[in-house]
C-alpha positions as a Markdown table, in Angstrom:
| # | Residue | x | y | z |
|---|---|---|---|---|
| 1 | Met | 58.5 | 184.7 | 152.9 |
| 2 | Lys | 61.3 | 182.7 | 151.5 |
| 3 | Thr | 61.9 | 182.6 | 147.8 |
| 4 | Lys | 61.6 | 179.1 | 146.3 |
| 5 | Lys | 64.3 | 178.3 | 143.7 |
| 6 | Lys | 62.6 | 176.8 | 140.6 |
| 7 | Asn | 64.1 | 175.4 | 137.4 |
| 8 | Ile | 62.5 | 177.8 | 134.9 |
| 9 | Leu | 63.5 | 177.2 | 131.4 |
| 10 | His | 61.5 | 180.0 | 129.9 |
| 11 | Tyr | 60.3 | 183.3 | 131.5 |
| 12 | Pro | 57.1 | 184.9 | 130.3 |
| 13 | Gln | 57.0 | 187.9 | 128.1 |
| 14 | Leu | 56.2 | 191.3 | 129.6 |
| 15 | Asp | 52.9 | 191.7 | 127.8 |
| 16 | Thr | 51.8 | 188.3 | 129.2 |
| 17 | Val | 52.7 | 189.4 | 132.7 |
| 18 | Leu | 50.9 | 192.7 | 132.4 |
| 19 | Met | 47.8 | 190.9 | 130.9 |
| 20 | Val | 47.7 | 188.5 | 133.8 |
| 21 | Glu | 48.3 | 191.3 | 136.4 |
| 22 | Glu | 45.4 | 193.4 | 135.0 |
| 23 | Phe | 43.1 | 190.5 | 134.8 |
| 24 | Ile | 43.8 | 189.5 | 138.4 |
| 25 | Lys | 43.3 | 193.0 | 139.6 |
| 26 | Glu | 40.0 | 193.2 | 137.8 |
| 27 | Tyr | 38.6 | 189.8 | 138.6 |
| 28 | Gly | 40.7 | 188.6 | 141.5 |
| 29 | Gly | 37.9 | 188.2 | 144.0 |
| 30 | Glu | 35.6 | 186.2 | 141.7 |
| 31 | Phe | 37.8 | 183.3 | 140.7 |
| 32 | Lys | 40.2 | 180.8 | 142.3 |
| 33 | Lys | 43.7 | 180.3 | 140.8 |
| 34 | Arg | 42.8 | 177.7 | 138.2 |
| 35 | Ser | 39.6 | 179.4 | 137.2 |
| 36 | Leu | 41.5 | 182.7 | 136.7 |
| 37 | Trp | 43.8 | 180.9 | 134.3 |
| 38 | Glu | 40.9 | 179.4 | 132.4 |
| 39 | His | 39.3 | 182.8 | 132.0 |
| 40 | Leu | 42.3 | 184.7 | 130.8 |
| 41 | Pro | 41.7 | 186.8 | 127.6 |
| 42 | Lys | 44.7 | 185.1 | 126.0 |
| 43 | Lys | 45.6 | 181.5 | 126.4 |
| 44 | Thr | 48.8 | 180.7 | 128.3 |
| 45 | Met | 50.4 | 177.5 | 129.6 |
| 46 | Tyr | 49.4 | 176.8 | 133.2 |
| 47 | Gln | 53.1 | 176.6 | 134.2 |
| 48 | Thr | 53.7 | 180.1 | 132.7 |
| 49 | Phe | 50.6 | 181.4 | 134.6 |
| 50 | Cys | 52.0 | 179.9 | 137.8 |
| 51 | Val | 55.3 | 181.6 | 137.4 |
| 52 | Ile | 53.6 | 184.9 | 136.8 |
| 53 | Phe | 51.2 | 184.3 | 139.7 |
| 54 | Asp | 54.1 | 183.5 | 142.1 |
| 55 | Tyr | 56.0 | 186.6 | 140.9 |
| 56 | Leu | 53.0 | 188.9 | 141.5 |
| 57 | Leu | 52.5 | 187.4 | 145.0 |
| 58 | Glu | 56.2 | 187.8 | 146.0 |
| 59 | Ser | 56.4 | 191.3 | 144.6 |
| 60 | Asn | 53.2 | 192.2 | 146.6 |
| 61 | Lys | 51.3 | 193.3 | 143.5 |
| 62 | Ile | 48.5 | 190.9 | 144.4 |
| 63 | Ala | 47.3 | 189.4 | 147.6 |
| 64 | Ile | 45.5 | 186.1 | 148.4 |
């Protein structure tokens, strides 16, 4: 898989990354990507969620 180069102005905080990772591990099979974002315990911007989601996919911490 090739890494896509994105212009990211702000990287998410570690606690946000961990929160998203734990939520996806717990509820990953129940929701689609947008629905996962809508049901997160703490609100985040969708762009931030997408950066985290892409990172977790590329680091093989989650799978589709």
